[in-house]
Amino acid sequence: MDTKRLILFVVFSFSILLLWDSWQRKHVPVSEVTTQQDASVPSSQKLNTADSKTITPDSNFKLETGTRIKVATDLYQIEIDTIGGDIRRLLLNNHLADNAQDKFVLLDDAQKPLLYVAQSGLIGNDLPTHKSTFTSDKTNYVLENGQNHLDVKLNYKNQDVEIAKIISFDRGSYQIGVRYEITNHG
């Protein structure tokens, strides 16, 4: 008896659905969607390539460089410049380049014509920017076997303010942490 009721319920539900669809087609007006081309956006056919300006890299541009601090972890090799404490070069150890001999270069400030640098700095008077010169105790840092965390400490001193820019690396992680420790003596 339950099977008969279930079959009747399904047939009844399907009939109601068909009736509702038929009613929608007859009584609900269909709105036509029209598209208009925005006059402020020129079409690609109207563009004249002879009149358009091309951006060319400035061949005279030279990025300031200081001492390079080399960092080696399990996942990458990094070069940090003391000018700005910026990451200037990053090679991925576990990913090969096209020729399968070299490591994949993710960032490189010497690659022409493109320039990629991860810059950071602080905003404020007498605070270090991406152009300030930092110092470091060492020029080579290595994440040794059994070591899970590595901090590279870059120091900056200006009158009454001492700032430590600490770049952190963790084993098995591509994340690079940057934090500042500021000591105000004034």
Coordinates of N, CA and C in Angstrom, one line a residue:
M1 N 0.8 -1.2 0.0 CA 0.0 0.0 0.0 C 0.9 1.3 0.0
D2 N 2.0 1.2 0.7 CA 2.9 2.4 0.8 C 3.5 2.7 -0.6
T3 N 3.8 1.6 -1.4 CA 4.4 1.8 -2.7 C 3.4 2.5 -3.6
K4 N 2.1 2.2 -3.5 CA 1.1 2.8 -4.4 C 1.0 4.3 -4.1
R5 N 1.0 4.6 -2.8 CA 0.9 6.0 -2.4 C 2.2 6.8 -2.8
L6 N 3.3 6.2 -2.7 CA 4.6 6.9 -3.2 C 4.5 7.1 -4.7
I7 N 4.1 6.2 -5.5 CA 4.0 6.3 -6.9 C 2.9 7.4 -7.2
L8 N 1.8 7.4 -6.6 CA 0.8 8.5 -6.8 C 1.3 9.8 -6.4
F9 N 2.1 9.9 -5.3 CA 2.6 11.2 -4.9 C 3.6 11.7 -5.9
V10 N 4.5 10.9 -6.5 CA 5.4 11.3 -7.5 C 4.7 11.8 -8.8
V11 N 3.7 11.0 -9.2 CA 2.9 11.4 -10.4 C 2.2 12.7 -10.2
F12 N 1.6 12.9 -9.0 CA 0.9 14.1 -8.7 C 1.9 15.3 -8.6
S13 N 3.0 15.1 -8.0 CA 4.1 16.2 -7.9 C 4.6 16.6 -9.3
F14 N 4.8 15.6 -10.2 CA 5.3 15.9 -11.5 C 4.2 16.6 -12.3
S15 N 2.9 16.3 -12.1 CA 1.8 16.9 -12.8 C 1.7 18.4 -12.4
I16 N 1.9 18.7 -11.1 CA 1.8 20.0 -10.6 C 3.0 20.8 -11.2
L17 N 4.2 20.2 -11.3 CA 5.3 20.9 -11.9 C 5.1 21.3 -13.3
L18 N 4.5 20.4 -14.1 CA 4.2 20.7 -15.5 C 3.1 21.8 -15.6
L19 N 2.1 21.7 -14.8 CA 1.1 22.8 -14.8 C 1.7 24.2 -14.4
W20 N 2.5 24.2 -13.4 CA 3.2 25.4 -13.0 C 4.1 26.0 -14.2
D21 N 4.8 25.1 -14.8 CA 5.7 25.5 -15.9 C 4.8 26.1 -17.1
S22 N 3.7 25.4 -17.4 CA 2.8 25.9 -18.5 C 2.2 27.3 -18.1
W23 N 1.8 27.4 -16.9 CA 1.3 28.7 -16.5 C 2.3 29.8 -16.5
Q24 N 3.6 29.6 -16.2 CA 4.7 30.5 -16.2 C 4.9 31.0 -17.6
R25 N 4.8 30.1 -18.6 CA 5.1 30.4 -20.0 C 4.0 31.4 -20.5
K26 N 2.7 31.2 -20.1 CA 1.6 32.0 -20.6 C 1.5 33.3 -19.9
H27 N 1.7 33.4 -18.6 CA 1.4 34.6 -17.9 C 2.6 35.5 -17.5
V28 N 3.7 35.0 -17.5 CA 4.9 35.8 -17.1 C 5.6 36.3 -18.3
P29 N 5.7 37.6 -18.5 CA 6.3 38.2 -19.7 C 7.8 37.9 -19.6
V30 N 8.3 37.6 -20.8 CA 9.8 37.4 -21.0 C 10.5 38.7 -21.2
S31 N 11.4 39.1 -20.3 CA 12.1 40.3 -20.5 C 13.3 40.1 -21.4
E32 N 13.4 40.9 -22.4 CA 14.5 40.8 -23.4 C 15.7 41.6 -22.8
V33 N 16.8 40.9 -22.8 CA 18.0 41.6 -22.3 C 18.7 42.2 -23.5
T34 N 19.0 43.4 -23.4 CA 19.7 44.1 -24.5 C 21.0 44.6 -23.9
T35 N 22.1 44.4 -24.7 CA 23.4 44.9 -24.3 C 23.8 46.1 -25.1
Q36 N 24.3 47.1 -24.4 CA 24.8 48.2 -25.1 C 26.3 48.3 -24.8
Q37 N 27.0 48.7 -25.8 CA 28.4 48.9 -25.7 C 28.7 50.2 -25.0
D38 N 29.5 50.2 -24.0 CA 29.8 51.4 -23.3 C 30.7 52.3 -24.2
A39 N 30.2 53.6 -24.3 CA 30.9 54.5 -25.2 C 32.3 54.9 -24.6
S40 N 32.5 54.8 -23.3 CA 33.8 55.2 -22.8 C 34.9 54.1 -23.0
V41 N 34.5 52.9 -23.3 CA 35.5 51.9 -23.6 C 35.7 51.7 -25.1
P42 N 36.8 52.0 -25.6 CA 37.0 51.9 -27.0 C 37.2 50.4 -27.4
S43 N 36.7 50.1 -28.6 CA 36.8 48.7 -29.0 C 38.2 48.5 -29.6
S44 N 38.6 47.2 -29.6 CA 40.0 46.9 -30.0 C 40.2 47.3 -31.5
Q45 N 39.1 47.4 -32.3 CA 39.3 47.7 -33.7 C 39.6 49.2 -33.9
K46 N 39.1 50.0 -33.0 CA 39.3 51.4 -33.1 C 40.7 51.9 -32.7
L47 N 41.4 51.1 -32.0 CA 42.7 51.5 -31.5 C 43.7 51.5 -32.6
N48 N 44.5 52.5 -32.6 CA 45.6 52.6 -33.6 C 46.9 52.4 -32.9
T49 N 47.6 51.3 -33.3 CA 48.8 50.9 -32.6 C 49.9 51.9 -32.9
A50 N 49.9 52.7 -34.0 CA 50.9 53.6 -34.2 C 50.8 54.8 -33.3
D51 N 49.6 55.1 -32.8 CA 49.5 56.3 -31.9 C 49.7 55.9 -30.4
S52 N 49.5 54.6 -30.1 CA 49.6 54.2 -28.7 C 51.1 54.2 -28.3
K53 N 51.3 54.6 -27.0 CA 52.6 54.7 -26.4 C 53.0 53.3 -25.9
T54 N 54.2 52.9 -26.1 CA 54.8 51.7 -25.6 C 55.7 52.0 -24.4
I55 N 55.6 51.2 -23.4 CA 56.4 51.4 -22.2 C 57.7 50.6 -22.4
T56 N 58.8 51.2 -22.4 CA 60.1 50.5 -22.5 C 60.8 50.7 -21.2
P57 N 61.5 49.6 -20.8 CA 62.3 49.7 -19.6 C 63.4 50.7 -19.6
D58 N 63.6 51.4 -18.5 CA 64.6 52.4 -18.5 C 66.0 51.7 -18.3
S59 N 66.8 51.8 -19.4 CA 68.0 51.1 -19.4 C 69.0 51.7 -18.5
N60 N 68.8 53.0 -18.1 CA 69.7 53.7 -17.2 C 69.4 53.5 -15.7
F61 N 68.3 52.8 -15.4 CA 67.9 52.6 -14.0 C 68.9 51.6 -13.4
K62 N 69.3 52.0 -12.2 CA 70.3 51.1 -11.4 C 69.8 51.1 -10.0
L63 N 69.5 49.9 -9.5 CA 69.0 49.7 -8.2 C 70.2 49.7 -7.2
E64 N 70.1 50.5 -6.2 CA 71.2 50.6 -5.2 C 71.5 49.3 -4.6
T65 N 72.7 48.9 -4.4 CA 73.0 47.6 -3.8 C 74.1 47.8 -2.7
G66 N 73.9 47.0 -1.7 CA 74.9 47.0 -0.6 C 75.5 45.6 -0.5
T67 N 75.7 45.3 0.8 CA 76.2 43.9 1.0 C 75.1 42.9 0.9
R68 N 75.4 41.8 0.3 CA 74.4 40.7 0.2 C 74.5 39.7 1.4
I69 N 73.4 39.4 2.0 CA 73.3 38.4 3.0 C 72.6 37.2 2.4
K70 N 73.3 36.1 2.5 CA 72.8 34.8 1.9 C 72.2 34.0 2.9
V71 N 71.0 33.5 2.6 CA 70.2 32.6 3.5 C 69.9 31.3 2.7
A72 N 70.1 30.2 3.4 CA 69.8 28.9 2.8 C 68.9 28.2 3.7
T73 N 67.7 27.7 3.2 CA 66.8 26.9 4.0 C 66.6 25.6 3.2
D74 N 65.7 24.8 3.7 CA 65.4 23.5 3.0 C 64.6 23.7 1.7
L75 N 63.9 24.9 1.6 CA 63.1 25.1 0.4 C 63.6 26.1 -0.6
Y76 N 64.5 27.1 -0.1 CA 65.0 28.1 -1.0 C 66.3 28.7 -0.6
Q77 N 66.9 29.4 -1.5 CA 68.1 30.2 -1.3 C 67.8 31.6 -1.5
I78 N 68.1 32.5 -0.6 CA 67.7 33.9 -0.7 C 68.9 34.8 -0.5
E79 N 68.9 35.9 -1.2 CA 69.8 37.0 -1.0 C 69.1 38.2 -0.5
I80 N 69.5 38.7 0.6 CA 68.9 39.9 1.2 C 70.0 41.0 1.1
D81 N 69.6 42.2 0.6 CA 70.5 43.3 0.4 C 70.4 44.2 1.7
T82 N 71.6 44.7 2.1 CA 71.6 45.6 3.3 C 70.9 46.9 3.0
I83 N 70.8 47.3 1.8 CA 70.1 48.5 1.4 C 68.6 48.2 1.4
G84 N 68.0 48.7 2.5 CA 66.5 48.4 2.6 C 66.2 47.1 3.3
G85 N 67.1 46.2 3.4 CA 66.8 44.9 4.0 C 65.9 44.1 3.1
D86 N 66.0 44.3 1.8 CA 65.0 43.8 0.8 C 65.5 42.4 0.3
I87 N 64.6 41.6 0.0 CA 64.9 40.3 -0.6 C 65.1 40.6 -2.1
R88 N 66.3 40.4 -2.6 CA 66.6 40.7 -4.0 C 66.7 39.5 -4.9
R89 N 66.9 38.3 -4.3 CA 67.0 37.1 -5.1 C 66.5 35.9 -4.3
L90 N 65.7 35.1 -5.0 CA 65.1 33.9 -4.3 C 65.0 32.8 -5.3
L91 N 65.7 31.7 -5.0 CA 65.7 30.5 -5.8 C 65.0 29.4 -5.0
L92 N 64.1 28.7 -5.7 CA 63.4 27.5 -5.1 C 64.2 26.3 -5.3
N93 N 64.5 25.6 -4.2 CA 65.4 24.4 -4.3 C 64.6 23.2 -4.9
N94 N 63.4 23.0 -4.6 CA 62.6 21.8 -5.0 C 61.9 22.0 -6.4
H95 N 62.1 23.1 -7.1 CA 61.5 23.3 -8.4 C 62.6 23.7 -9.3
L96 N 62.7 22.9 -10.4 CA 63.7 23.1 -11.4 C 63.2 24.1 -12.5
A97 N 64.2 24.7 -13.1 CA 63.9 25.6 -14.2 C 63.7 24.8 -15.4
D98 N 63.6 25.5 -16.6 CA 63.3 24.8 -17.8 C 64.4 23.8 -18.2
N99 N 65.6 24.2 -18.0 CA 66.7 23.3 -18.4 C 67.0 22.2 -17.5
A100 N 66.3 22.0 -16.4 CA 66.4 21.0 -15.4 C 67.8 20.9 -14.7
Q101 N 68.6 21.8 -14.9 CA 69.9 21.9 -14.3 C 69.9 22.9 -13.2
D102 N 69.2 24.0 -13.5 CA 69.2 25.2 -12.6 C 68.0 25.2 -11.7
K103 N 68.1 25.9 -10.6 CA 66.9 26.0 -9.7 C 66.0 27.1 -10.3
F104 N 64.8 27.0 -9.9 CA 63.8 28.0 -10.4 C 64.0 29.3 -9.7
V105 N 64.2 30.4 -10.5 CA 64.4 31.7 -10.0 C 63.0 32.4 -9.8
L106 N 62.7 32.7 -8.6 CA 61.4 33.4 -8.3 C 61.6 34.9 -8.3
L107 N 62.6 35.4 -7.7 CA 62.9 36.8 -7.6 C 64.4 37.0 -8.1
D108 N 64.7 38.1 -8.8 CA 66.0 38.4 -9.2 C 66.1 39.8 -9.6
D109 N 67.0 40.6 -8.9 CA 67.1 42.0 -9.2 C 68.1 42.3 -10.3
A110 N 68.7 41.2 -10.8 CA 69.7 41.4 -11.9 C 69.2 40.9 -13.3
Q111 N 68.0 40.4 -13.3 CA 67.4 39.8 -14.5 C 66.9 41.0 -15.4
K112 N 67.3 41.1 -16.6 CA 66.9 42.1 -17.5 C 65.9 41.6 -18.4
P113 N 64.9 42.3 -18.9 CA 64.6 43.7 -18.6 C 63.7 43.9 -17.4
L114 N 63.3 42.8 -16.8 CA 62.3 42.9 -15.7 C 63.1 43.0 -14.4
L115 N 62.5 43.6 -13.4 CA 63.1 43.8 -12.1 C 62.1 43.4 -11.0
Y116 N 62.5 42.4 -10.2 CA 61.6 42.0 -9.1 C 62.3 42.1 -7.8
V117 N 61.8 42.8 -6.9 CA 62.4 43.0 -5.5 C 61.2 43.0 -4.5
A118 N 61.4 42.3 -3.4 CA 60.4 42.4 -2.3 C 60.8 43.4 -1.3
Q119 N 60.3 44.6 -1.5 CA 60.7 45.7 -0.6 C 59.7 45.9 0.6
S120 N 60.3 46.4 1.7 CA 59.5 46.7 2.8 C 60.2 47.8 3.6
G121 N 59.4 48.6 4.3 CA 60.0 49.7 5.1 C 58.9 50.2 6.0
L122 N 59.3 51.2 6.8 CA 58.4 51.9 7.7 C 58.1 53.3 7.3
I123 N 56.9 53.8 7.6 CA 56.5 55.1 7.2 C 56.7 56.0 8.5
G124 N 57.4 57.1 8.3 CA 57.6 58.0 9.4 C 58.9 58.7 9.3
N125 N 59.0 59.8 10.1 CA 60.3 60.6 10.0 C 61.4 59.8 10.7
D126 N 62.5 59.8 10.1 CA 63.7 59.1 10.7 C 63.5 57.6 10.9
L127 N 62.6 57.0 10.2 CA 62.5 55.5 10.2 C 63.0 54.9 8.9
P128 N 63.5 53.7 9.0 CA 64.1 53.1 7.8 C 63.1 52.8 6.7
T129 N 63.5 53.1 5.5 CA 62.7 52.8 4.3 C 63.4 51.8 3.5
H130 N 62.9 51.6 2.3 CA 63.6 50.6 1.4 C 64.9 51.1 0.8
K131 N 65.3 52.4 1.2 CA 66.6 52.9 0.8 C 67.6 53.0 2.0
S132 N 67.2 52.7 3.2 CA 68.1 52.8 4.3 C 69.1 51.6 4.4
T133 N 70.2 51.9 5.0 CA 71.3 50.8 5.1 C 71.2 50.1 6.4
F134 N 71.0 48.8 6.4 CA 71.0 48.0 7.6 C 72.4 47.3 7.8
T135 N 72.6 46.8 9.0 CA 73.8 46.0 9.2 C 73.3 44.7 9.7
S136 N 74.2 43.7 9.6 CA 73.9 42.3 10.1 C 75.2 41.8 10.7
D137 N 75.0 40.9 11.7 CA 76.2 40.3 12.4 C 76.9 39.3 11.4
K138 N 76.1 38.6 10.6 CA 76.7 37.6 9.7 C 76.3 37.9 8.2
T139 N 77.0 37.3 7.3 CA 76.6 37.5 5.9 C 76.1 36.2 5.3
N140 N 76.1 35.1 6.1 CA 75.6 33.8 5.7 C 74.8 33.2 6.8
Y141 N 73.6 32.8 6.5 CA 72.7 32.1 7.4 C 72.2 30.8 6.8
V142 N 72.2 29.7 7.6 CA 71.8 28.4 7.1 C 70.8 27.8 8.1
L143 N 69.7 27.3 7.6 CA 68.8 26.5 8.4 C 69.4 25.1 8.5
E144 N 70.0 24.8 9.6 CA 70.7 23.5 9.7 C 69.7 22.3 9.9
N145 N 70.2 21.1 9.7 CA 69.4 19.9 10.0 C 69.1 19.9 11.5
G146 N 67.8 19.6 11.8 CA 67.4 19.6 13.2 C 66.9 21.0 13.7
Q147 N 67.2 22.0 12.9 CA 66.7 23.3 13.3 C 65.4 23.6 12.5
N148 N 64.4 24.1 13.2 CA 63.1 24.3 12.6 C 62.8 25.8 12.3
H149 N 63.6 26.7 12.8 CA 63.3 28.1 12.7 C 64.6 28.9 12.5
L150 N 64.6 29.9 11.7 CA 65.8 30.7 11.5 C 65.4 32.2 11.4
D151 N 66.0 33.0 12.2 CA 65.8 34.5 12.1 C 67.0 35.2 11.6
V152 N 66.8 36.1 10.6 CA 67.9 36.9 10.1 C 67.6 38.3 10.7
K153 N 68.5 38.8 11.5 CA 68.3 40.1 12.2 C 69.1 41.2 11.5
L154 N 68.4 42.2 11.0 CA 69.1 43.4 10.4 C 68.9 44.5 11.3
N155 N 70.0 45.3 11.5 CA 69.9 46.4 12.5 C 70.0 47.7 11.8
Y156 N 69.3 48.7 12.3 CA 69.4 50.1 11.8 C 69.4 51.0 13.1
K157 N 70.2 52.0 13.0 CA 70.3 52.9 14.2 C 70.3 54.3 13.6
N158 N 69.4 55.2 14.1 CA 69.3 56.6 13.7 C 69.0 57.4 14.9
Q159 N 70.0 58.2 15.4 CA 69.9 59.1 16.5 C 69.4 58.4 17.7
D160 N 68.1 58.6 18.1 CA 67.6 58.0 19.3 C 66.8 56.7 19.1
V161 N 66.8 56.2 17.9 CA 65.9 55.0 17.6 C 66.8 53.9 17.1
E162 N 66.6 52.7 17.6 CA 67.2 51.5 17.2 C 66.1 50.6 16.6
I163 N 66.3 50.1 15.4 CA 65.3 49.2 14.8 C 65.9 47.9 14.4
A164 N 65.3 46.8 14.7 CA 65.7 45.5 14.2 C 64.7 45.0 13.3
K165 N 65.1 44.7 12.1 CA 64.2 44.1 11.1 C 64.5 42.6 11.1
I166 N 63.5 41.8 11.5 CA 63.8 40.4 11.6 C 63.0 39.6 10.6
I167 N 63.7 38.9 9.7 CA 63.1 38.1 8.7 C 63.2 36.7 9.1
S168 N 62.0 36.0 9.2 CA 61.9 34.7 9.8 C 61.6 33.6 8.7
F169 N 62.2 32.5 8.9 CA 62.1 31.3 8.0 C 61.8 30.1 8.8
D170 N 60.8 29.3 8.4 CA 60.5 28.0 9.1 C 60.7 26.8 8.1
R171 N 61.2 25.7 8.7 CA 61.4 24.5 7.9 C 60.1 24.0 7.3
G172 N 60.1 23.7 6.1 CA 58.9 23.1 5.4 C 57.8 24.1 5.0
S173 N 58.2 25.4 5.2 CA 57.2 26.5 4.9 C 57.8 27.5 3.9
Y174 N 57.0 27.9 2.9 CA 57.4 28.9 2.0 C 57.1 30.3 2.5
Q175 N 56.5 30.4 3.6 CA 56.1 31.7 4.2 C 57.4 32.4 4.8
I176 N 57.5 33.6 4.5 CA 58.6 34.4 5.0 C 58.0 35.5 5.9
G177 N 58.4 35.5 7.2 CA 57.9 36.5 8.1 C 58.8 37.7 8.2
V178 N 58.2 38.9 8.4 CA 59.0 40.1 8.6 C 58.4 40.8 9.8
R179 N 59.2 41.1 10.8 CA 58.7 41.9 11.9 C 59.8 42.9 12.3
Y180 N 59.3 43.9 13.0 CA 60.2 45.0 13.4 C 60.2 45.1 14.9
E181 N 61.4 45.3 15.5 CA 61.5 45.6 17.0 C 62.1 46.9 17.1
I182 N 61.3 47.9 17.7 CA 61.8 49.3 17.7 C 62.1 49.6 19.1
T183 N 63.2 50.2 19.4 CA 63.6 50.7 20.7 C 63.9 52.2 20.6
N184 N 63.1 53.0 21.3 CA 63.2 54.4 21.3 C 63.9 54.9 22.5
H185 N 65.1 55.5 22.3 CA 65.9 56.0 23.4 C 65.7 57.5 23.7
G186 N 64.8 58.1 23.0 CA 64.6 59.5 23.1 C 63.4 59.9 24.0

